[in-house]
Structures are given as structure tokens and as C-alpha cells.
Amino acid sequence: MKELNTPYVPTWCLGCGDYGILHAWKKAVAMLELDPEQIALVSGIGCSSKIAQYVNTYRIETLHGRTLPVATGVKLANHRLTVIAEGGDGDGTGLGMGHFVHTARRNLDITYFIHNNQIYGLTKGQTSPTSDLGSVTKFTPLPKGNVEQPINIVQTALQVGATFVARSTAADPNLAAVMAKAITHKGFAVVDILQPCVSFNHVNTYQWYKERIYRVDQLPDYDPADYGQASAIAGQWGDKIPVGVIYRSERMIFEESLPQLAAEPLAGQSVENVSVTSLMDALA
Ligand SMILES: Cc1ncc(C[n+]2csc(CCOP(=O)(O)OP(=O)(O)O)c2C)c(N)n1
Ligand code: SF4
């Protein structure tokens, strides 16, 4: 885990759930004995996305909401890299929602960790697409609070074609194990990580999540390969929130459908004899 440290000290607020996720991230990579040089971490903009400053792998903090397109580019340039995309609920389900849907449909072999604090943290506490109905923020004041129906990340990921869908929390001792399973999954793997924002979300706290979560692997006969079972619980939210590996299946990954990548990664291919003119002529 020490190998993954960088010289930078996290600037997150004291008690922020991002610390737990950072610790679990390093633990998951260490458990898998992955070489840091074989990992590319792509994040967006937000408190959560700063994680790219704190792990010593290849890493890019890109534009807000553009995490998945950049991760897609990295993966297609060198599909032998383990590509991890990461960011907040605002980054992924607000500005980045279209990319989320299409990356899942394509089933690229990318792992996507969403730090879901149900709020925009970095910009100081506006509602996000995952904010609960009635949430009172400076953007959605009383008497009604948030009147927009929230997005459930697990349910959405399942519906749009992600082949691995899990949920955990920043304080869950199983978080590292769930992250490790997501990283080793071949295909688009989404982990909805419930992450308290101690500064701006005073409702969805560590205690709030602790009182509501239950582990799907403790349900009798729960089979994550069963799409019907997964769909039946994916929409649960409120009094009961399922955590663990909710769905896992196999489908052809996008990279394997591209003959150009069959021999070796694009990054390793010579462009010396490539004629742009003949490529353009072929498309005409
Ligand atoms: C295109 C664009 N729009 C808006 C912003 C302002 N902005 C920066 S971070 C952020 C929200 C971050 O929320 P989230 O993704 O949930 O991450 P968190 O800070 O909560 O971890 C916004 C709106 C921006 N940087 N770029
Ligand atoms: S504002 Fe919220 S999400 Fe951002 S560092 Fe502070 S506690 Fe964490």
C-alpha cells in the first residue's frame, strides 16, 4: 500500500468519507498485487476526483463529467492497462450521465467507482441527481426542498447494461473486497460507494447509512448472476439499502470487437507506414 502513496496530503474535510475510499482503494490494489505502472486512474472534477492526486499510478484529472470518455480513450489506446474511472455522483450522474449510459452499453473493460455523497461537495452543497426527495440545500430551500426524483445508481447501471454492479459504503470493512472484485471483472463494473459529506450533507451520515444497509450475500439463495433477482432489489432505497455485489454477468467487451486491437495495443503499433490519405480515401 505504501508504494501507492504520493507526496500530497489530502485536502478533504476531516471526517469526509473520501478518506475511507482512498484507504480501501489502496488496499484493493495491494490485495490484487497490481503493478502501479499497469494502472491508469481517470477522474473528473470534485472533492472525490482529487483521489487522482493521492495514488501513485498513472492518473488524469479531466473535465467535470468527462471522466468516462477520457477513460475510454485511455483504454482504447492501451487496452492492457487496468483502467479505473472515478468521481462524484454529480460528475457521473449529472454532467456525465450520457457517457455513463453509453460506456455501460459498450461494456468496455473499465472499472467505475462513484463516490456518492448525494450532493455537490466541492462547490459547497448544491443538490445532485442522487439527492433524496425533500433534501434541503442552498439550491433547494424549504418549504419543499428537492422536488426532483433521484437517480438510483445501482438501478440505472443495471438497466443500461453494466455487467458488474455493486454498492458499498465508505466505512464498510468489505469495501476493499468489493472494489477488488470490480477491478478483476472483465467488462464495465460500477460500484456505487455511499460516502458521507460531513460538511454539506447532514442527513445522509455514516449513521444514516449504517442503519439502513443490508448485505445481499446474506440473503437466502441470492444469486448475483440472476438479472431478475438483481432487478427486484435494485430499486430499494430508504429504509433498506442493499450492498455487496448485486449483479455480475459476462458479455463480449468492446475492445474484443475491434480487430485493430487484436495483435497489440494501439500505443505499441507503428504508424510509420500508415498513410492518412489512403485512410481518408477508404472512407470516401
Ligand atoms: C463543466 C463544469 N461545470 C461545473 C463545474 C463546477 N463544479 C465543479 S465540481 C462540481 C460538483 C462536484 O460534485 P460531485 O461530482 O458530486 O463531487 P464531490 O465534490 O461531491 O465529490 C461542479 C458543479 C465545473 N468544474 N465544470
Ligand atoms: S466538502 Fe464534503 S465531499 Fe468535499 S471534502 Fe468536505 S466532506 Fe468531503
PDB file of C-alpha atoms and ligand atoms in Angstrom:
ATOM      1  CA  MET A   1       0.000   0.000   0.000  1.00  0.00           C
ATOM      2  CA  LYS A   2       2.897   2.367   0.765  1.00  0.00           C
ATOM      3  CA  GLU A   3       4.044   2.168  -2.848  1.00  0.00           C
ATOM      4  CA  LEU A   4       0.772   3.818  -3.817  1.00  0.00           C
ATOM      5  CA  ASN A   5       1.325   6.909  -1.673  1.00  0.00           C
ATOM      6  CA  THR A   6       2.071  10.278  -3.258  1.00  0.00           C
ATOM      7  CA  PRO A   7       3.734  13.278  -1.568  1.00  0.00           C
ATOM      8  CA  TYR A   8       0.420  15.144  -1.493  1.00  0.00           C
ATOM      9  CA  VAL A   9      -1.629  15.426   1.687  1.00  0.00           C
ATOM     10  CA  PRO A  10      -5.388  15.096   1.086  1.00  0.00           C
ATOM     11  CA  THR A  11      -7.241  18.378   1.474  1.00  0.00           C
ATOM     12  CA  TRP A  12     -10.577  16.713   2.229  1.00  0.00           C
ATOM     13  CA  CYS A  13     -12.505  17.896   5.309  1.00  0.00           C
ATOM     14  CA  LEU A  14     -11.807  15.963   8.488  1.00  0.00           C
ATOM     15  CA  GLY A  15     -14.213  13.001   8.627  1.00  0.00           C
ATOM     16  CA  CYS A  16     -15.005  13.002   4.894  1.00  0.00           C
ATOM     17  CA  GLY A  17     -15.904   9.565   3.508  1.00  0.00           C
ATOM     18  CA  ASP A  18     -13.324  10.047   0.761  1.00  0.00           C
ATOM     19  CA  TYR A  19     -10.591   9.040   3.254  1.00  0.00           C
ATOM     20  CA  GLY A  20     -12.170   5.618   3.735  1.00  0.00           C
ATOM     21  CA  ILE A  21     -12.481   5.146  -0.012  1.00  0.00           C
ATOM     22  CA  LEU A  22      -8.836   6.128  -0.575  1.00  0.00           C
ATOM     23  CA  HIS A  23      -7.714   3.611   2.046  1.00  0.00           C
ATOM     24  CA  ALA A  24      -9.874   0.856   0.558  1.00  0.00           C
ATOM     25  CA  TRP A  25      -8.642   1.739  -2.955  1.00  0.00           C
ATOM     26  CA  LYS A  26      -5.019   1.172  -1.961  1.00  0.00           C
ATOM     27  CA  LYS A  27      -5.948  -1.961  -0.066  1.00  0.00           C
ATOM     28  CA  ALA A  28      -7.809  -3.395  -3.077  1.00  0.00           C
ATOM     29  CA  VAL A  29      -4.876  -2.742  -5.432  1.00  0.00           C
ATOM     30  CA  ALA A  30      -2.440  -4.189  -2.897  1.00  0.00           C
ATOM     31  CA  MET A  31      -4.641  -7.268  -2.380  1.00  0.00           C
ATOM     32  CA  LEU A  32      -4.629  -7.872  -6.130  1.00  0.00           C
ATOM     33  CA  GLU A  33      -0.849  -7.267  -6.252  1.00  0.00           C
ATOM     34  CA  LEU A  34      -1.317  -4.994  -9.242  1.00  0.00           C
ATOM     35  CA  ASP A  35       1.712  -3.164 -10.531  1.00  0.00           C
ATOM     36  CA  PRO A  36       1.038   0.598 -10.168  1.00  0.00           C
ATOM     37  CA  GLU A  37       2.570   1.082 -13.619  1.00  0.00           C
ATOM     38  CA  GLN A  38      -0.190  -1.012 -15.116  1.00  0.00           C
ATOM     39  CA  ILE A  39      -2.996   1.156 -13.729  1.00  0.00           C
ATOM     40  CA  ALA A  40      -4.455   4.332 -15.190  1.00  0.00           C
ATOM     41  CA  LEU A  41      -6.828   6.249 -12.933  1.00  0.00           C
ATOM     42  CA  VAL A  42      -9.060   8.783 -14.663  1.00  0.00           C
ATOM     43  CA  SER A  43     -11.136  11.132 -12.534  1.00  0.00           C
ATOM     44  CA  GLY A  44     -13.260  14.207 -13.182  1.00  0.00           C
ATOM     45  CA  ILE A  45     -13.710  17.301 -11.044  1.00  0.00           C
ATOM     46  CA  GLY A  46     -14.954  17.331  -7.470  1.00  0.00           C
ATOM     47  CA  CYS A  47     -13.685  16.539  -3.977  1.00  0.00           C
ATOM     48  CA  SER A  48     -13.889  12.834  -4.858  1.00  0.00           C
ATOM     49  CA  SER A  49     -11.979  13.275  -8.092  1.00  0.00           C
ATOM     50  CA  LYS A  50      -8.988  14.582  -6.141  1.00  0.00           C
ATOM     51  CA  ILE A  51      -8.244  10.936  -5.373  1.00  0.00           C
ATOM     52  CA  ALA A  52      -6.152  11.001  -8.543  1.00  0.00           C
ATOM     53  CA  GLN A  53      -3.652  13.210  -6.672  1.00  0.00           C
ATOM     54  CA  TYR A  54      -3.257  10.708  -3.864  1.00  0.00           C
ATOM     55  CA  VAL A  55      -2.443   7.404  -5.576  1.00  0.00           C
ATOM     56  CA  ASN A  56       0.822   6.793  -7.322  1.00  0.00           C
ATOM     57  CA  THR A  57      -0.367   5.241 -10.569  1.00  0.00           C
ATOM     58  CA  TYR A  58      -0.780   6.818 -13.989  1.00  0.00           C
ATOM     59  CA  ARG A  59      -3.548   9.329 -13.453  1.00  0.00           C
ATOM     60  CA  ILE A  60      -5.509  12.123 -15.081  1.00  0.00           C
ATOM     61  CA  GLU A  61      -7.982  14.570 -13.593  1.00  0.00           C
ATOM     62  CA  THR A  62     -10.038  15.527 -16.575  1.00  0.00           C
ATOM     63  CA  LEU A  63     -13.021  17.833 -17.165  1.00  0.00           C
ATOM     64  CA  HIS A  64     -16.109  17.709 -14.970  1.00  0.00           C
ATOM     65  CA  GLY A  65     -18.407  14.966 -16.274  1.00  0.00           C
ATOM     66  CA  ARG A  66     -15.944  13.735 -18.911  1.00  0.00           C
ATOM     67  CA  THR A  67     -14.361  11.000 -16.848  1.00  0.00           C
ATOM     68  CA  LEU A  68     -15.697   8.086 -18.874  1.00  0.00           C
ATOM     69  CA  PRO A  69     -14.873   9.399 -22.377  1.00  0.00           C
ATOM     70  CA  VAL A  70     -11.276  10.006 -21.294  1.00  0.00           C
ATOM     71  CA  ALA A  71     -11.127   6.589 -19.618  1.00  0.00           C
ATOM     72  CA  THR A  72     -12.460   5.105 -22.873  1.00  0.00           C
ATOM     73  CA  GLY A  73      -9.688   6.835 -24.814  1.00  0.00           C
ATOM     74  CA  VAL A  74      -7.034   5.532 -22.434  1.00  0.00           C
ATOM     75  CA  LYS A  75      -8.445   2.013 -22.627  1.00  0.00           C
ATOM     76  CA  LEU A  76      -8.541   2.009 -26.425  1.00  0.00           C
ATOM     77  CA  ALA A  77      -5.020   3.438 -26.649  1.00  0.00           C
ATOM     78  CA  ASN A  78      -3.655   0.721 -24.399  1.00  0.00           C
ATOM     79  CA  HIS A  79      -6.183  -1.937 -23.540  1.00  0.00           C
ATOM     80  CA  ARG A  80      -3.642  -3.876 -21.465  1.00  0.00           C
ATOM     81  CA  LEU A  81      -3.814  -1.188 -18.768  1.00  0.00           C
ATOM     82  CA  THR A  82      -6.179  -1.608 -15.848  1.00  0.00           C
ATOM     83  CA  VAL A  83      -8.326   1.475 -16.287  1.00  0.00           C
ATOM     84  CA  ILE A  84     -10.218   2.854 -13.304  1.00  0.00           C
ATOM     85  CA  ALA A  85     -12.610   5.777 -13.718  1.00  0.00           C
ATOM     86  CA  GLU A  86     -13.658   7.614 -10.586  1.00  0.00           C
ATOM     87  CA  GLY A  87     -15.587  10.645  -9.455  1.00  0.00           C
ATOM     88  CA  GLY A  88     -18.633  12.002  -7.684  1.00  0.00           C
ATOM     89  CA  ASP A  89     -22.339  11.466  -8.157  1.00  0.00           C
ATOM     90  CA  GLY A  90     -22.515  14.915  -9.741  1.00  0.00           C
ATOM     91  CA  ASP A  91     -19.695  14.112 -12.133  1.00  0.00           C
ATOM     92  CA  GLY A  92     -21.133  10.724 -13.096  1.00  0.00           C
ATOM     93  CA  THR A  93     -24.904  11.161 -12.987  1.00  0.00           C
ATOM     94  CA  GLY A  94     -25.207  14.877 -13.692  1.00  0.00           C
ATOM     95  CA  LEU A  95     -22.832  16.166 -16.336  1.00  0.00           C
ATOM     96  CA  GLY A  96     -21.581  12.678 -17.203  1.00  0.00           C
ATOM     97  CA  MET A  97     -24.852  10.765 -17.354  1.00  0.00           C
ATOM     98  CA  GLY A  98     -24.888  10.306 -21.143  1.00  0.00           C
ATOM     99  CA  HIS A  99     -21.369   8.892 -21.012  1.00  0.00           C
ATOM    100  CA  PHE A 100     -22.343   6.563 -18.179  1.00  0.00           C
ATOM    101  CA  VAL A 101     -25.154   5.066 -20.270  1.00  0.00           C
ATOM    102  CA  HIS A 102     -23.058   4.568 -23.401  1.00  0.00           C
ATOM    103  CA  THR A 103     -19.996   3.200 -21.619  1.00  0.00           C
ATOM    104  CA  ALA A 104     -22.235   0.607 -19.977  1.00  0.00           C
ATOM    105  CA  ARG A 105     -23.889  -0.338 -23.298  1.00  0.00           C
ATOM    106  CA  ARG A 106     -20.467  -0.812 -24.884  1.00  0.00           C
ATOM    107  CA  ASN A 107     -19.198  -2.879 -21.973  1.00  0.00           C
ATOM    108  CA  LEU A 108     -15.664  -1.584 -22.070  1.00  0.00           C
ATOM    109  CA  ASP A 109     -13.394  -3.285 -19.558  1.00  0.00           C
ATOM    110  CA  ILE A 110     -13.314  -0.274 -17.232  1.00  0.00           C
ATOM    111  CA  THR A 111     -13.999  -0.085 -13.508  1.00  0.00           C
ATOM    112  CA  TYR A 112     -16.067   2.880 -12.374  1.00  0.00           C
ATOM    113  CA  PHE A 113     -16.056   3.933  -8.709  1.00  0.00           C
ATOM    114  CA  ILE A 114     -18.656   6.575  -7.894  1.00  0.00           C
ATOM    115  CA  HIS A 115     -18.239   8.415  -4.581  1.00  0.00           C
ATOM    116  CA  ASN A 116     -21.915   9.036  -3.941  1.00  0.00           C
ATOM    117  CA  ASN A 117     -22.390  11.691  -1.246  1.00  0.00           C
ATOM    118  CA  GLN A 118     -25.758  12.724  -2.714  1.00  0.00           C
ATOM    119  CA  ILE A 119     -24.554  16.319  -3.043  1.00  0.00           C
ATOM    120  CA  TYR A 120     -22.117  18.563  -4.918  1.00  0.00           C
ATOM    121  CA  GLY A 121     -19.334  18.775  -2.324  1.00  0.00           C
ATOM    122  CA  LEU A 122     -16.625  20.844  -3.979  1.00  0.00           C
ATOM    123  CA  THR A 123     -18.996  23.643  -4.933  1.00  0.00           C
ATOM    124  CA  LYS A 124     -20.340  23.698  -1.362  1.00  0.00           C
ATOM    125  CA  GLY A 125     -23.548  21.779  -1.165  1.00  0.00           C
ATOM    126  CA  GLN A 126     -25.964  22.005  -4.093  1.00  0.00           C
ATOM    127  CA  THR A 127     -28.340  19.107  -4.816  1.00  0.00           C
ATOM    128  CA  SER A 128     -27.054  16.417  -7.132  1.00  0.00           C
ATOM    129  CA  PRO A 129     -29.090  13.962  -9.240  1.00  0.00           C
ATOM    130  CA  THR A 130     -28.822  11.431  -6.371  1.00  0.00           C
ATOM    131  CA  SER A 131     -30.092  13.813  -3.652  1.00  0.00           C
ATOM    132  CA  ASP A 132     -33.137  12.416  -1.884  1.00  0.00           C
ATOM    133  CA  LEU A 133     -36.571  13.938  -2.430  1.00  0.00           C
ATOM    134  CA  GLY A 134     -37.093  16.760   0.030  1.00  0.00           C
ATOM    135  CA  SER A 135     -33.336  17.378   0.566  1.00  0.00           C
ATOM    136  CA  VAL A 136     -32.878  20.914   1.774  1.00  0.00           C
ATOM    137  CA  THR A 137     -29.852  22.636   0.313  1.00  0.00           C
ATOM    138  CA  LYS A 138     -28.999  26.204  -0.615  1.00  0.00           C
ATOM    139  CA  PHE A 139     -30.172  25.273  -4.110  1.00  0.00           C
ATOM    140  CA  THR A 140     -33.439  23.645  -2.938  1.00  0.00           C
ATOM    141  CA  PRO A 141     -34.703  25.562   0.104  1.00  0.00           C
ATOM    142  CA  LEU A 142     -37.722  24.964   2.281  1.00  0.00           C
ATOM    143  CA  PRO A 143     -40.662  24.535   2.181  1.00  0.00           C
ATOM    144  CA  LYS A 144     -40.268  21.667  -0.316  1.00  0.00           C
ATOM    145  CA  GLY A 145     -36.549  21.025  -0.635  1.00  0.00           C
ATOM    146  CA  ASN A 146     -35.569  18.874  -3.614  1.00  0.00           C
ATOM    147  CA  VAL A 147     -38.576  18.072  -5.791  1.00  0.00           C
ATOM    148  CA  GLU A 148     -36.702  16.093  -8.479  1.00  0.00           C
ATOM    149  CA  GLN A 149     -36.871  12.305  -8.497  1.00  0.00           C
ATOM    150  CA  PRO A 150     -33.404  10.968  -7.534  1.00  0.00           C
ATOM    151  CA  ILE A 151     -31.354   8.622  -9.677  1.00  0.00           C
ATOM    152  CA  ASN A 152     -30.538   5.255  -8.138  1.00  0.00           C
ATOM    153  CA  ILE A 153     -27.056   4.410  -9.457  1.00  0.00           C
ATOM    154  CA  VAL A 154     -27.392   0.647  -8.973  1.00  0.00           C
ATOM    155  CA  GLN A 155     -30.744   0.519 -10.729  1.00  0.00           C
ATOM    156  CA  THR A 156     -29.531   2.721 -13.577  1.00  0.00           C
ATOM    157  CA  ALA A 157     -26.308   0.757 -14.093  1.00  0.00           C
ATOM    158  CA  LEU A 158     -28.303  -2.453 -14.249  1.00  0.00           C
ATOM    159  CA  GLN A 159     -30.787  -1.075 -16.746  1.00  0.00           C
ATOM    160  CA  VAL A 160     -28.218   0.356 -19.148  1.00  0.00           C
ATOM    161  CA  GLY A 161     -26.091  -2.778 -19.402  1.00  0.00           C
ATOM    162  CA  ALA A 162     -23.260  -2.702 -16.849  1.00  0.00           C
ATOM    163  CA  THR A 163     -22.053  -6.268 -16.379  1.00  0.00           C
ATOM    164  CA  PHE A 164     -20.944  -5.802 -12.759  1.00  0.00           C
ATOM    165  CA  VAL A 165     -22.984  -3.695 -10.367  1.00  0.00           C
ATOM    166  CA  ALA A 166     -22.191  -3.312  -6.686  1.00  0.00           C
ATOM    167  CA  ARG A 167     -22.752  -0.963  -3.794  1.00  0.00           C
ATOM    168  CA  SER A 168     -20.794  -0.345  -0.617  1.00  0.00           C
ATOM    169  CA  THR A 169     -20.132   2.479   1.810  1.00  0.00           C
ATOM    170  CA  ALA A 170     -17.023   4.474   2.649  1.00  0.00           C
ATOM    171  CA  ALA A 171     -16.990   2.942   6.149  1.00  0.00           C
ATOM    172  CA  ASP A 172     -17.765  -0.651   5.111  1.00  0.00           C
ATOM    173  CA  PRO A 173     -14.960  -3.097   6.053  1.00  0.00           C
ATOM    174  CA  ASN A 174     -15.906  -5.013   2.869  1.00  0.00           C
ATOM    175  CA  LEU A 175     -15.334  -2.022   0.597  1.00  0.00           C
ATOM    176  CA  ALA A 176     -11.813  -3.068  -0.462  1.00  0.00           C
ATOM    177  CA  ALA A 177     -13.011  -6.582  -1.304  1.00  0.00           C
ATOM    178  CA  VAL A 178     -15.889  -5.231  -3.400  1.00  0.00           C
ATOM    179  CA  MET A 179     -13.518  -2.841  -5.190  1.00  0.00           C
ATOM    180  CA  ALA A 180     -11.103  -5.690  -5.886  1.00  0.00           C
ATOM    181  CA  LYS A 181     -13.907  -7.772  -7.393  1.00  0.00           C
ATOM    182  CA  ALA A 182     -14.912  -4.850  -9.595  1.00  0.00           C
ATOM    183  CA  ILE A 183     -11.334  -4.360 -10.808  1.00  0.00           C
ATOM    184  CA  THR A 184     -10.938  -8.010 -11.748  1.00  0.00           C
ATOM    185  CA  HIS A 185     -14.315  -8.171 -13.508  1.00  0.00           C
ATOM    186  CA  LYS A 186     -13.956  -8.328 -17.293  1.00  0.00           C
ATOM    187  CA  GLY A 187     -16.358  -5.655 -18.519  1.00  0.00           C
ATOM    188  CA  PHE A 188     -17.858  -2.402 -17.290  1.00  0.00           C
ATOM    189  CA  ALA A 189     -18.009  -2.595 -13.493  1.00  0.00           C
ATOM    190  CA  VAL A 190     -19.817   0.040 -11.464  1.00  0.00           C
ATOM    191  CA  VAL A 191     -19.530   0.462  -7.701  1.00  0.00           C
ATOM    192  CA  ASP A 192     -21.896   2.935  -6.042  1.00  0.00           C
ATOM    193  CA  ILE A 193     -19.940   3.934  -2.911  1.00  0.00           C
ATOM    194  CA  LEU A 194     -22.122   5.757  -0.391  1.00  0.00           C
ATOM    195  CA  GLN A 195     -19.867   8.456   1.007  1.00  0.00           C
ATOM    196  CA  PRO A 196     -20.831  10.910   3.735  1.00  0.00           C
ATOM    197  CA  CYS A 197     -20.045  14.572   3.084  1.00  0.00           C
ATOM    198  CA  VAL A 198     -19.671  15.798   6.654  1.00  0.00           C
ATOM    199  CA  SER A 199     -19.655  19.464   5.660  1.00  0.00           C
ATOM    200  CA  PHE A 200     -22.696  19.791   3.418  1.00  0.00           C
ATOM    201  CA  ASN A 201     -24.913  16.723   3.791  1.00  0.00           C
ATOM    202  CA  HIS A 202     -26.082  16.445   7.389  1.00  0.00           C
ATOM    203  CA  VAL A 203     -28.791  13.880   6.631  1.00  0.00           C
ATOM    204  CA  ASN A 204     -27.053  11.023   4.784  1.00  0.00           C
ATOM    205  CA  THR A 205     -24.433  10.478   7.501  1.00  0.00           C
ATOM    206  CA  TYR A 206     -22.357   7.425   8.486  1.00  0.00           C
ATOM    207  CA  GLN A 207     -25.100   6.550  10.971  1.00  0.00           C
ATOM    208  CA  TRP A 208     -27.890   7.053   8.408  1.00  0.00           C
ATOM    209  CA  TYR A 209     -26.286   4.537   6.041  1.00  0.00           C
ATOM    210  CA  LYS A 210     -25.338   2.116   8.821  1.00  0.00           C
ATOM    211  CA  GLU A 211     -28.951   1.874   9.985  1.00  0.00           C
ATOM    212  CA  ARG A 212     -30.235   1.051   6.506  1.00  0.00           C
ATOM    213  CA  ILE A 213     -27.758  -1.131   4.664  1.00  0.00           C
ATOM    214  CA  TYR A 214     -28.035  -4.905   4.426  1.00  0.00           C
ATOM    215  CA  ARG A 215     -25.749  -7.370   2.660  1.00  0.00           C
ATOM    216  CA  VAL A 216     -27.211  -9.174  -0.336  1.00  0.00           C
ATOM    217  CA  ASP A 217     -24.828 -12.108   0.162  1.00  0.00           C
ATOM    218  CA  GLN A 218     -26.658 -12.795   3.435  1.00  0.00           C
ATOM    219  CA  LEU A 219     -30.000 -13.177   1.691  1.00  0.00           C
ATOM    220  CA  PRO A 220     -31.008 -16.834   1.318  1.00  0.00           C
ATOM    221  CA  ASP A 221     -30.396 -18.046  -2.256  1.00  0.00           C
ATOM    222  CA  TYR A 222     -29.328 -14.664  -3.633  1.00  0.00           C
ATOM    223  CA  ASP A 223     -27.565 -15.204  -6.956  1.00  0.00           C
ATOM    224  CA  PRO A 224     -25.861 -12.130  -8.478  1.00  0.00           C
ATOM    225  CA  ALA A 225     -25.932 -13.845 -11.889  1.00  0.00           C
ATOM    226  CA  ASP A 226     -29.736 -13.687 -11.835  1.00  0.00           C
ATOM    227  CA  TYR A 227     -30.803 -10.442 -13.527  1.00  0.00           C
ATOM    228  CA  GLY A 228     -34.383 -10.858 -12.275  1.00  0.00           C
ATOM    229  CA  GLN A 229     -33.284 -11.106  -8.635  1.00  0.00           C
ATOM    230  CA  ALA A 230     -30.935  -8.150  -9.049  1.00  0.00           C
ATOM    231  CA  SER A 231     -33.656  -6.043 -10.671  1.00  0.00           C
ATOM    232  CA  ALA A 232     -36.084  -6.889  -7.884  1.00  0.00           C
ATOM    233  CA  ILE A 233     -33.855  -5.324  -5.208  1.00  0.00           C
ATOM    234  CA  ALA A 234     -32.006  -2.674  -7.256  1.00  0.00           C
ATOM    235  CA  GLY A 235     -34.671  -0.035  -6.700  1.00  0.00           C
ATOM    236  CA  GLN A 236     -34.656  -0.405  -2.900  1.00  0.00           C
ATOM    237  CA  TRP A 237     -33.763   2.824  -1.136  1.00  0.00           C
ATOM    238  CA  GLY A 238     -34.814   4.487   2.074  1.00  0.00           C
ATOM    239  CA  ASP A 239     -35.452   2.086   4.935  1.00  0.00           C
ATOM    240  CA  LYS A 240     -33.488  -0.728   3.329  1.00  0.00           C
ATOM    241  CA  ILE A 241     -30.454  -0.280   1.080  1.00  0.00           C
ATOM    242  CA  PRO A 242     -28.812  -3.360  -0.447  1.00  0.00           C
ATOM    243  CA  VAL A 243     -24.984  -3.517  -0.504  1.00  0.00           C
ATOM    244  CA  GLY A 244     -22.486  -6.007  -1.921  1.00  0.00           C
ATOM    245  CA  VAL A 245     -22.222  -7.494  -5.404  1.00  0.00           C
ATOM    246  CA  ILE A 246     -25.737  -7.082  -6.734  1.00  0.00           C
ATOM    247  CA  TYR A 247     -25.204  -8.248 -10.309  1.00  0.00           C
ATOM    248  CA  ARG A 248     -22.433  -9.929 -12.248  1.00  0.00           C
ATOM    249  CA  SER A 249     -22.554 -11.353 -15.778  1.00  0.00           C
ATOM    250  CA  GLU A 250     -20.393 -11.851 -18.851  1.00  0.00           C
ATOM    251  CA  ARG A 251     -20.811 -10.273 -22.266  1.00  0.00           C
ATOM    252  CA  MET A 252     -18.346  -9.516 -25.035  1.00  0.00           C
ATOM    253  CA  ILE A 253     -16.261  -6.473 -24.169  1.00  0.00           C
ATOM    254  CA  PHE A 254     -15.982  -3.620 -26.658  1.00  0.00           C
ATOM    255  CA  GLU A 255     -12.201  -3.919 -27.041  1.00  0.00           C
ATOM    256  CA  GLU A 256     -12.524  -7.517 -28.255  1.00  0.00           C
ATOM    257  CA  SER A 257     -14.871  -6.453 -31.035  1.00  0.00           C
ATOM    258  CA  LEU A 258     -12.120  -4.323 -32.597  1.00  0.00           C
ATOM    259  CA  PRO A 259      -9.790  -6.258 -34.928  1.00  0.00           C
ATOM    260  CA  GLN A 260      -7.341  -3.341 -34.784  1.00  0.00           C
ATOM    261  CA  LEU A 261      -6.595  -4.230 -31.160  1.00  0.00           C
ATOM    262  CA  ALA A 262      -6.230  -7.970 -31.661  1.00  0.00           C
ATOM    263  CA  ALA A 263      -2.452  -8.059 -32.118  1.00  0.00           C
ATOM    264  CA  GLU A 264      -1.226  -5.444 -29.707  1.00  0.00           C
ATOM    265  CA  PRO A 265      -2.358  -2.177 -28.134  1.00  0.00           C
ATOM    266  CA  LEU A 266      -2.614   0.842 -30.411  1.00  0.00           C
ATOM    267  CA  ALA A 267       0.024   2.550 -28.295  1.00  0.00           C
ATOM    268  CA  GLY A 268       2.530  -0.129 -29.313  1.00  0.00           C
ATOM    269  CA  GLN A 269       1.726  -0.120 -33.028  1.00  0.00           C
ATOM    270  CA  SER A 270       3.931   1.632 -35.528  1.00  0.00           C
ATOM    271  CA  VAL A 271       2.424   4.484 -37.517  1.00  0.00           C
ATOM    272  CA  GLU A 272       5.396   4.731 -39.885  1.00  0.00           C
ATOM    273  CA  ASN A 273       3.670   3.066 -42.812  1.00  0.00           C
ATOM    274  CA  VAL A 274       0.215   4.440 -42.168  1.00  0.00           C
ATOM    275  CA  SER A 275      -0.929   6.748 -44.924  1.00  0.00           C
ATOM    276  CA  VAL A 276      -3.587   9.210 -43.784  1.00  0.00           C
ATOM    277  CA  THR A 277      -4.523   9.846 -47.420  1.00  0.00           C
ATOM    278  CA  SER A 278      -5.293   6.196 -48.075  1.00  0.00           C
ATOM    279  CA  LEU A 279      -7.300   6.014 -44.833  1.00  0.00           C
ATOM    280  CA  MET A 280      -9.354   9.011 -45.936  1.00  0.00           C
ATOM    281  CA  ASP A 281      -9.760   7.532 -49.427  1.00  0.00           C
ATOM    282  CA  ALA A 282     -11.044   4.305 -47.914  1.00  0.00           C
ATOM    283  CA  LEU A 283     -13.714   6.244 -46.005  1.00  0.00           C
ATOM    284  CA  ALA A 284     -14.791   8.307 -49.024  1.00  0.00           C
TER     285      ALA A 284
HETATM  286  C1  LIG B   1     -18.382  21.995 -16.830  1.00  0.00           C
HETATM  287  C2  LIG B   1     -18.346  22.343 -15.392  1.00  0.00           C
HETATM  288  N1  LIG B   1     -19.485  22.661 -14.759  1.00  0.00           N
HETATM  289  C3  LIG B   1     -19.479  22.930 -13.450  1.00  0.00           C
HETATM  290  C4  LIG B   1     -18.316  22.919 -12.745  1.00  0.00           C
HETATM  291  C5  LIG B   1     -18.330  23.270 -11.281  1.00  0.00           C
HETATM  292  N2  LIG B   1     -18.206  22.093 -10.457  1.00  0.00           N
HETATM  293  C6  LIG B   1     -17.020  21.665 -10.003  1.00  0.00           C
HETATM  294  S1  LIG B   1     -17.141  20.330  -9.007  1.00  0.00           S
HETATM  295  C7  LIG B   1     -18.826  20.322  -9.172  1.00  0.00           C
HETATM  296  C8  LIG B   1     -19.693  19.319  -8.461  1.00  0.00           C
HETATM  297  C9  LIG B   1     -18.957  18.204  -7.865  1.00  0.00           C
HETATM  298  O1  LIG B   1     -19.865  17.305  -7.293  1.00  0.00           O
HETATM  299  P1  LIG B   1     -19.600  15.770  -7.362  1.00  0.00           P
HETATM  300  O2  LIG B   1     -19.250  15.343  -8.728  1.00  0.00           O
HETATM  301  O3  LIG B   1     -20.769  15.069  -6.756  1.00  0.00           O
HETATM  302  O4  LIG B   1     -18.293  15.566  -6.496  1.00  0.00           O
HETATM  303  P2  LIG B   1     -17.990  15.871  -4.954  1.00  0.00           P
HETATM  304  O5  LIG B   1     -17.336  17.222  -4.915  1.00  0.00           O
HETATM  305  O6  LIG B   1     -19.268  15.825  -4.197  1.00  0.00           O
HETATM  306  O7  LIG B   1     -17.062  14.778  -4.580  1.00  0.00           O
HETATM  307  C10 LIG B   1     -19.260  21.354 -10.007  1.00  0.00           C
HETATM  308  C11 LIG B   1     -20.669  21.608 -10.323  1.00  0.00           C
HETATM  309  C12 LIG B   1     -17.132  22.581 -13.434  1.00  0.00           C
HETATM  310  N3  LIG B   1     -15.955  22.498 -12.813  1.00  0.00           N
HETATM  311  N4  LIG B   1     -17.175  22.302 -14.748  1.00  0.00           N
HETATM  312  S1  SF4 B   2     -16.970  19.143   1.115  1.00  0.00           S
HETATM  313 FE1  SF4 B   2     -17.842  17.150   1.640  1.00  0.00          FE
HETATM  314  S2  SF4 B   2     -17.115  15.765  -0.007  1.00  0.00           S
HETATM  315 FE2  SF4 B   2     -15.838  17.616  -0.042  1.00  0.00          FE
HETATM  316  S3  SF4 B   2     -14.054  17.115   1.238  1.00  0.00           S
HETATM  317 FE3  SF4 B   2     -15.554  18.151   2.543  1.00  0.00          FE
HETATM  318  S4  SF4 B   2     -16.741  16.487   3.486  1.00  0.00           S
HETATM  319 FE4  SF4 B   2     -15.672  15.636   1.702  1.00  0.00          FE
END
